[in-house]
Amino acid sequence: MNVKTADYIGSFPKESSCPQVNNPEYAFVGRSNVGKSSLINALTGRKKLAKVSATPGKTQMINFFKINNMWHLVDLPGYGYAKISKTKRRQWERMIEDYMRFRKTLQVAFVLIDGSIPPQEIDLEFINKLGEYQVPLAIIFTKLDKVKGSKRKNSTAAFKEALLESWESLPDMFYTSSKKREGMAELQRYIHALNEQYYDLINP
Ligand code: GDP
Protein backbone atom coordinates (compact mmCIF):
# COMPACT_ATOMS: atom_id res chain seq x y z
CA MET A 1 0.00 0.00 0.00
CA ASN A 2 1.39 3.35 -1.01
CA VAL A 3 0.09 6.43 0.70
CA LYS A 4 -1.15 8.64 -2.10
CA THR A 5 -3.24 11.06 -0.11
CA ALA A 6 -3.27 11.94 3.57
CA ASP A 7 -5.80 14.53 4.61
CA TYR A 8 -6.53 16.03 8.00
CA ILE A 9 -10.23 15.60 8.79
CA GLY A 10 -10.51 17.17 12.22
CA SER A 11 -10.06 16.89 15.96
CA PHE A 12 -12.82 15.73 18.27
CA PRO A 13 -13.12 15.85 22.06
CA LYS A 14 -14.95 12.55 22.52
CA GLU A 15 -16.03 9.36 20.80
CA SER A 16 -19.62 10.49 20.34
CA SER A 17 -18.52 13.55 18.35
CA CYS A 18 -16.22 11.62 15.98
CA PRO A 19 -17.33 11.43 12.32
CA GLN A 20 -19.85 8.66 11.70
CA VAL A 21 -18.55 7.26 8.42
CA ASN A 22 -17.93 3.69 7.42
CA ASN A 23 -14.20 3.75 6.92
CA PRO A 24 -11.99 1.15 8.54
CA GLU A 25 -10.07 2.86 11.30
CA TYR A 26 -6.69 2.38 12.98
CA ALA A 27 -5.75 4.16 16.18
CA PHE A 28 -2.23 4.95 17.35
CA VAL A 29 -1.60 5.44 21.04
CA GLY A 30 1.28 5.26 23.51
CA ARG A 31 3.21 6.97 26.25
CA SER A 32 4.14 10.53 25.41
CA ASN A 33 7.55 10.66 23.76
CA VAL A 34 7.28 7.03 22.57
CA GLY A 35 7.81 8.19 18.97
CA LYS A 36 4.17 8.30 17.83
CA SER A 37 4.42 11.46 15.72
CA SER A 38 7.60 10.22 14.08
CA LEU A 39 5.96 6.88 13.30
CA ILE A 40 2.81 8.44 11.83
CA ASN A 41 4.94 10.66 9.64
CA ALA A 42 7.16 7.77 8.52
CA LEU A 43 4.20 5.49 7.87
CA THR A 44 2.41 8.05 5.73
CA GLY A 45 5.53 9.51 4.16
CA ARG A 46 4.38 12.97 5.27
CA LYS A 47 6.87 15.01 7.20
CA LYS A 48 4.38 17.06 9.12
CA LEU A 49 1.15 15.11 9.28
CA ALA A 50 1.29 14.39 12.99
CA LYS A 51 2.30 17.96 13.69
CA VAL A 52 -1.34 18.92 13.30
CA SER A 53 -2.22 16.87 16.37
CA ALA A 54 0.50 18.58 18.37
CA THR A 55 -0.79 22.11 17.79
CA PRO A 56 -2.31 23.97 20.76
CA GLY A 57 -5.79 22.77 21.60
CA LYS A 58 -5.42 19.48 19.77
CA THR A 59 -3.05 17.52 21.98
CA GLN A 60 -5.93 16.25 24.12
CA MET A 61 -8.21 15.51 21.18
CA ILE A 62 -8.96 12.53 18.96
CA ASN A 63 -7.25 13.57 15.73
CA PHE A 64 -8.52 12.13 12.44
CA PHE A 65 -6.74 11.74 9.11
CA LYS A 66 -8.05 10.08 5.99
CA ILE A 67 -5.56 8.03 4.02
CA ASN A 68 -5.99 7.23 0.30
CA ASN A 69 -9.61 8.30 0.68
CA MET A 70 -10.13 4.87 2.17
CA TRP A 71 -9.14 4.48 5.81
CA HIS A 72 -8.86 6.55 8.95
CA LEU A 73 -5.68 7.03 10.87
CA VAL A 74 -6.51 8.21 14.37
CA ASP A 75 -3.87 9.89 16.46
CA LEU A 76 -4.82 9.61 20.13
CA PRO A 77 -3.29 11.73 22.88
CA GLY A 78 -0.35 10.11 24.66
CA TYR A 79 -0.39 8.99 28.28
CA GLY A 80 2.06 9.21 31.14
CA TYR A 81 2.75 12.93 31.31
CA ALA A 82 4.35 13.39 34.72
CA LYS A 83 2.83 16.80 35.27
CA ILE A 84 -0.74 16.17 34.25
CA SER A 85 -3.45 16.95 36.85
CA LYS A 86 -5.72 14.23 38.21
CA THR A 87 -8.75 15.81 36.56
CA LYS A 88 -7.04 15.89 33.16
CA ARG A 89 -5.91 12.33 33.60
CA ARG A 90 -9.41 11.16 34.35
CA GLN A 91 -10.70 13.03 31.31
CA TRP A 92 -8.08 11.26 29.20
CA GLU A 93 -9.01 7.84 30.61
CA ARG A 94 -12.70 8.43 29.96
CA MET A 95 -12.07 9.61 26.42
CA ILE A 96 -9.83 6.67 25.54
CA GLU A 97 -12.13 4.16 27.22
CA ASP A 98 -15.19 5.43 25.34
CA TYR A 99 -13.33 5.57 22.07
CA MET A 100 -11.91 2.07 22.41
CA ARG A 101 -15.13 0.46 23.58
CA PHE A 102 -17.68 2.12 21.37
CA ARG A 103 -15.97 3.01 18.11
CA LYS A 104 -17.48 0.46 15.76
CA THR A 105 -15.17 1.09 12.81
CA LEU A 106 -12.01 0.61 14.88
CA GLN A 107 -10.12 -2.32 13.34
CA VAL A 108 -6.97 -2.26 15.43
CA ALA A 109 -5.53 -0.11 18.18
CA PHE A 110 -1.78 0.07 17.63
CA VAL A 111 -0.09 0.47 20.99
CA LEU A 112 3.40 1.93 20.67
CA ILE A 113 6.08 0.64 22.98
CA ASP A 114 9.56 2.11 23.21
CA GLY A 115 11.71 -0.88 22.28
CA SER A 116 14.89 0.78 23.51
CA ILE A 117 13.98 0.74 27.21
CA PRO A 118 12.91 -1.96 29.70
CA PRO A 119 9.18 -2.80 30.05
CA GLN A 120 7.22 0.01 31.70
CA GLU A 121 4.41 -0.71 34.15
CA ILE A 122 2.23 2.03 32.69
CA ASP A 123 2.33 0.40 29.22
CA LEU A 124 1.47 -3.02 30.61
CA GLU A 125 -1.42 -1.54 32.58
CA PHE A 126 -2.74 0.19 29.50
CA ILE A 127 -2.55 -2.95 27.36
CA ASN A 128 -4.24 -4.99 30.07
CA LYS A 129 -7.05 -2.46 30.20
CA LEU A 130 -7.57 -2.78 26.44
CA GLY A 131 -7.62 -6.54 26.91
CA GLU A 132 -10.41 -6.16 29.47
CA TYR A 133 -12.43 -4.21 26.92
CA GLN A 134 -11.59 -6.79 24.25
CA VAL A 135 -10.19 -4.18 21.91
CA PRO A 136 -8.34 -5.70 18.93
CA LEU A 137 -4.79 -4.54 19.39
CA ALA A 138 -1.32 -4.86 17.94
CA ILE A 139 1.99 -3.69 19.34
CA ILE A 140 4.51 -1.50 17.58
CA PHE A 141 7.98 -1.43 19.10
CA THR A 142 9.60 1.93 18.32
CA LYS A 143 13.14 3.36 18.24
CA LEU A 144 14.77 0.00 17.58
CA ASP A 145 17.68 1.69 15.80
CA LYS A 146 18.84 2.63 19.31
CA VAL A 147 19.31 -1.03 20.18
CA LYS A 148 22.26 -2.84 18.65
CA GLY A 149 21.51 -5.97 16.63
CA SER A 150 22.16 -8.73 19.15
CA LYS A 151 20.39 -6.88 21.99
CA ARG A 152 17.23 -6.21 20.02
CA LYS A 153 15.74 -9.56 20.73
CA ASN A 154 16.33 -9.16 24.46
CA SER A 155 14.69 -5.77 24.70
CA THR A 156 11.48 -6.87 23.00
CA ALA A 157 11.57 -10.32 24.63
CA ALA A 158 11.46 -8.72 28.07
CA PHE A 159 8.27 -6.94 27.13
CA LYS A 160 6.72 -10.10 25.72
CA GLU A 161 7.56 -12.00 28.88
CA ALA A 162 5.95 -9.31 30.98
CA LEU A 163 2.82 -9.48 28.81
CA LEU A 164 2.62 -13.25 29.05
CA GLU A 165 2.17 -12.90 32.80
CA SER A 166 -1.39 -11.78 32.10
CA TRP A 167 -2.01 -12.80 28.47
CA GLU A 168 -2.40 -16.32 27.15
CA SER A 169 -1.14 -15.42 23.70
CA LEU A 170 0.65 -12.43 22.26
CA PRO A 171 -0.91 -9.86 19.95
CA ASP A 172 0.59 -9.13 16.52
CA MET A 173 3.83 -7.20 16.84
CA PHE A 174 5.82 -4.85 14.63
CA TYR A 175 9.45 -3.89 14.98
CA THR A 176 10.16 -0.38 13.80
CA SER A 177 12.51 2.54 13.60
CA SER A 178 11.03 5.72 12.17
CA LYS A 179 14.51 7.14 11.92
CA LYS A 180 15.64 4.31 9.64
CA ARG A 181 12.17 3.76 8.16
CA GLU A 182 12.23 0.15 9.31
CA GLY A 183 9.03 -1.83 9.64
CA MET A 184 6.86 0.63 7.69
CA ALA A 185 6.24 -1.69 4.73
CA GLU A 186 5.06 -4.46 7.11
CA LEU A 187 2.69 -2.09 8.85
CA GLN A 188 1.33 -0.83 5.55
CA ARG A 189 0.76 -4.38 4.33
CA TYR A 190 -1.04 -5.29 7.55
CA ILE A 191 -3.38 -2.30 7.29
CA HIS A 192 -3.93 -2.96 3.59
CA ALA A 193 -4.91 -6.59 4.26
CA LEU A 194 -7.37 -5.58 6.98
CA ASN A 195 -8.86 -2.90 4.72
CA GLU A 196 -9.47 -5.51 2.02
CA GLN A 197 -11.17 -7.79 4.53
CA TYR A 198 -13.29 -4.93 5.78
CA TYR A 199 -14.48 -3.89 2.32
CA ASP A 200 -15.07 -7.51 1.27
CA LEU A 201 -17.35 -7.91 4.25
CA ILE A 202 -19.40 -4.78 3.64
CA ASN A 203 -19.49 -5.17 -0.21
CA PRO A 204 -19.33 -8.91 -0.79
P1 GDP B 1 5.60 11.39 20.51
O1 GDP B 1 5.61 12.30 21.70
O2 GDP B 1 5.21 10.01 20.89
O3 GDP B 1 4.83 11.91 19.33
O4 GDP B 1 7.14 11.22 20.06
P2 GDP B 1 8.00 11.91 18.90
O5 GDP B 1 7.75 11.29 17.57
O6 GDP B 1 7.85 13.39 18.99
O7 GDP B 1 9.46 11.46 19.34
C1 GDP B 1 9.95 11.68 20.66
C2 GDP B 1 11.47 11.69 20.62
O8 GDP B 1 11.95 10.41 20.21
C3 GDP B 1 12.04 12.69 19.62
O9 GDP B 1 13.21 13.24 20.16
C4 GDP B 1 12.34 11.83 18.39
O10 GDP B 1 13.40 12.35 17.61
C5 GDP B 1 12.74 10.51 19.02
N1 GDP B 1 12.42 9.38 18.12
C6 GDP B 1 11.22 9.09 17.58
N2 GDP B 1 11.30 8.01 16.78
C7 GDP B 1 12.59 7.60 16.81
C8 GDP B 1 13.31 6.51 16.18
O11 GDP B 1 12.80 5.70 15.42
N3 GDP B 1 14.64 6.41 16.50
C9 GDP B 1 15.26 7.27 17.35
N4 GDP B 1 16.56 7.08 17.59
N5 GDP B 1 14.62 8.29 17.94
C10 GDP B 1 13.30 8.46 17.68
Coordinates of C-alpha atoms and ligand atoms in Angstrom, one line a residue:
M1 CA 0.0 0.0 0.0
N2 CA 1.4 3.4 -1.0
V3 CA 0.1 6.4 0.7
K4 CA -1.2 8.6 -2.1
T5 CA -3.2 11.1 -0.1
A6 CA -3.3 11.9 3.6
D7 CA -5.8 14.5 4.6
Y8 CA -6.5 16.0 8.0
I9 CA -10.2 15.6 8.8
G10 CA -10.5 17.2 12.2
S11 CA -10.1 16.9 16.0
F12 CA -12.8 15.7 18.3
P13 CA -13.1 15.9 22.1
K14 CA -15.0 12.6 22.5
E15 CA -16.0 9.4 20.8
S16 CA -19.6 10.5 20.3
S17 CA -18.5 13.5 18.4
C18 CA -16.2 11.6 16.0
P19 CA -17.3 11.4 12.3
Q20 CA -19.9 8.7 11.7
V21 CA -18.5 7.3 8.4
N22 CA -17.9 3.7 7.4
N23 CA -14.2 3.8 6.9
P24 CA -12.0 1.2 8.5
E25 CA -10.1 2.9 11.3
Y26 CA -6.7 2.4 13.0
A27 CA -5.7 4.2 16.2
F28 CA -2.2 5.0 17.4
V29 CA -1.6 5.4 21.0
G30 CA 1.3 5.3 23.5
R31 CA 3.2 7.0 26.3
S32 CA 4.1 10.5 25.4
N33 CA 7.6 10.7 23.8
V34 CA 7.3 7.0 22.6
G35 CA 7.8 8.2 19.0
K36 CA 4.2 8.3 17.8
S37 CA 4.4 11.5 15.7
S38 CA 7.6 10.2 14.1
L39 CA 6.0 6.9 13.3
I40 CA 2.8 8.4 11.8
N41 CA 4.9 10.7 9.6
A42 CA 7.2 7.8 8.5
L43 CA 4.2 5.5 7.9
T44 CA 2.4 8.0 5.7
G45 CA 5.5 9.5 4.2
R46 CA 4.4 13.0 5.3
K47 CA 6.9 15.0 7.2
K48 CA 4.4 17.1 9.1
L49 CA 1.2 15.1 9.3
A50 CA 1.3 14.4 13.0
K51 CA 2.3 18.0 13.7
V52 CA -1.3 18.9 13.3
S53 CA -2.2 16.9 16.4
A54 CA 0.5 18.6 18.4
T55 CA -0.8 22.1 17.8
P56 CA -2.3 24.0 20.8
G57 CA -5.8 22.8 21.6
K58 CA -5.4 19.5 19.8
T59 CA -3.1 17.5 22.0
Q60 CA -5.9 16.2 24.1
M61 CA -8.2 15.5 21.2
I62 CA -9.0 12.5 19.0
N63 CA -7.3 13.6 15.7
F64 CA -8.5 12.1 12.4
F65 CA -6.7 11.7 9.1
K66 CA -8.1 10.1 6.0
I67 CA -5.6 8.0 4.0
N68 CA -6.0 7.2 0.3
N69 CA -9.6 8.3 0.7
M70 CA -10.1 4.9 2.2
W71 CA -9.1 4.5 5.8
H72 CA -8.9 6.6 8.9
L73 CA -5.7 7.0 10.9
V74 CA -6.5 8.2 14.4
D75 CA -3.9 9.9 16.5
L76 CA -4.8 9.6 20.1
P77 CA -3.3 11.7 22.9
G78 CA -0.3 10.1 24.7
Y79 CA -0.4 9.0 28.3
G80 CA 2.1 9.2 31.1
Y81 CA 2.8 12.9 31.3
A82 CA 4.3 13.4 34.7
K83 CA 2.8 16.8 35.3
I84 CA -0.7 16.2 34.3
S85 CA -3.4 16.9 36.8
K86 CA -5.7 14.2 38.2
T87 CA -8.7 15.8 36.6
K88 CA -7.0 15.9 33.2
R89 CA -5.9 12.3 33.6
R90 CA -9.4 11.2 34.4
Q91 CA -10.7 13.0 31.3
W92 CA -8.1 11.3 29.2
E93 CA -9.0 7.8 30.6
R94 CA -12.7 8.4 30.0
M95 CA -12.1 9.6 26.4
I96 CA -9.8 6.7 25.5
E97 CA -12.1 4.2 27.2
D98 CA -15.2 5.4 25.3
Y99 CA -13.3 5.6 22.1
M100 CA -11.9 2.1 22.4
R101 CA -15.1 0.5 23.6
F102 CA -17.7 2.1 21.4
R103 CA -16.0 3.0 18.1
K104 CA -17.5 0.5 15.8
T105 CA -15.2 1.1 12.8
L106 CA -12.0 0.6 14.9
Q107 CA -10.1 -2.3 13.3
V108 CA -7.0 -2.3 15.4
A109 CA -5.5 -0.1 18.2
F110 CA -1.8 0.1 17.6
V111 CA -0.1 0.5 21.0
L112 CA 3.4 1.9 20.7
I113 CA 6.1 0.6 23.0
D114 CA 9.6 2.1 23.2
G115 CA 11.7 -0.9 22.3
S116 CA 14.9 0.8 23.5
I117 CA 14.0 0.7 27.2
P118 CA 12.9 -2.0 29.7
P119 CA 9.2 -2.8 30.1
Q120 CA 7.2 0.0 31.7
E121 CA 4.4 -0.7 34.1
I122 CA 2.2 2.0 32.7
D123 CA 2.3 0.4 29.2
L124 CA 1.5 -3.0 30.6
E125 CA -1.4 -1.5 32.6
F126 CA -2.7 0.2 29.5
I127 CA -2.5 -2.9 27.4
N128 CA -4.2 -5.0 30.1
K129 CA -7.1 -2.5 30.2
L130 CA -7.6 -2.8 26.4
G131 CA -7.6 -6.5 26.9
E132 CA -10.4 -6.2 29.5
Y133 CA -12.4 -4.2 26.9
Q134 CA -11.6 -6.8 24.2
V135 CA -10.2 -4.2 21.9
P136 CA -8.3 -5.7 18.9
L137 CA -4.8 -4.5 19.4
A138 CA -1.3 -4.9 17.9
I139 CA 2.0 -3.7 19.3
I140 CA 4.5 -1.5 17.6
F141 CA 8.0 -1.4 19.1
T142 CA 9.6 1.9 18.3
K143 CA 13.1 3.4 18.2
L144 CA 14.8 0.0 17.6
D145 CA 17.7 1.7 15.8
K146 CA 18.8 2.6 19.3
V147 CA 19.3 -1.0 20.2
K148 CA 22.3 -2.8 18.6
G149 CA 21.5 -6.0 16.6
S150 CA 22.2 -8.7 19.1
K151 CA 20.4 -6.9 22.0
R152 CA 17.2 -6.2 20.0
K153 CA 15.7 -9.6 20.7
N154 CA 16.3 -9.2 24.5
S155 CA 14.7 -5.8 24.7
T156 CA 11.5 -6.9 23.0
A157 CA 11.6 -10.3 24.6
A158 CA 11.5 -8.7 28.1
F159 CA 8.3 -6.9 27.1
K160 CA 6.7 -10.1 25.7
E161 CA 7.6 -12.0 28.9
A162 CA 6.0 -9.3 31.0
L163 CA 2.8 -9.5 28.8
L164 CA 2.6 -13.3 29.0
E165 CA 2.2 -12.9 32.8
S166 CA -1.4 -11.8 32.1
W167 CA -2.0 -12.8 28.5
E168 CA -2.4 -16.3 27.1
S169 CA -1.1 -15.4 23.7
L170 CA 0.6 -12.4 22.3
P171 CA -0.9 -9.9 19.9
D172 CA 0.6 -9.1 16.5
M173 CA 3.8 -7.2 16.8
F174 CA 5.8 -4.9 14.6
Y175 CA 9.5 -3.9 15.0
T176 CA 10.2 -0.4 13.8
S177 CA 12.5 2.5 13.6
S178 CA 11.0 5.7 12.2
K179 CA 14.5 7.1 11.9
K180 CA 15.6 4.3 9.6
R181 CA 12.2 3.8 8.2
E182 CA 12.2 0.1 9.3
G183 CA 9.0 -1.8 9.6
M184 CA 6.9 0.6 7.7
A185 CA 6.2 -1.7 4.7
E186 CA 5.1 -4.5 7.1
L187 CA 2.7 -2.1 8.8
Q188 CA 1.3 -0.8 5.6
R189 CA 0.8 -4.4 4.3
Y190 CA -1.0 -5.3 7.6
I191 CA -3.4 -2.3 7.3
H192 CA -3.9 -3.0 3.6
A193 CA -4.9 -6.6 4.3
L194 CA -7.4 -5.6 7.0
N195 CA -8.9 -2.9 4.7
E196 CA -9.5 -5.5 2.0
Q197 CA -11.2 -7.8 4.5
Y198 CA -13.3 -4.9 5.8
Y199 CA -14.5 -3.9 2.3
D200 CA -15.1 -7.5 1.3
L201 CA -17.4 -7.9 4.2
I202 CA -19.4 -4.8 3.6
N203 CA -19.5 -5.2 -0.2
P204 CA -19.3 -8.9 -0.8
Ligands
GDP1 P1 5.6 11.4 20.5 O1 5.6 12.3 21.7 O2 5.2 10.0 20.9 O3 4.8 11.9 19.3 O4 7.1 11.2 20.1 P2 8.0 11.9 18.9 O5 7.7 11.3 17.6 O6 7.9 13.4 19.0 O7 9.5 11.5 19.3 C1 9.9 11.7 20.7 C2 11.5 11.7 20.6 O8 12.0 10.4 20.2 C3 12.0 12.7 19.6 O9 13.2 13.2 20.2 C4 12.3 11.8 18.4 O10 13.4 12.4 17.6 C5 12.7 10.5 19.0 N1 12.4 9.4 18.1 C6 11.2 9.1 17.6 N2 11.3 8.0 16.8 C7 12.6 7.6 16.8 C8 13.3 6.5 16.2 O11 12.8 5.7 15.4 N3 14.6 6.4 16.5 C9 15.3 7.3 17.4 N4 16.6 7.1 17.6 N5 14.6 8.3 17.9 C10 13.3 8.5 17.7

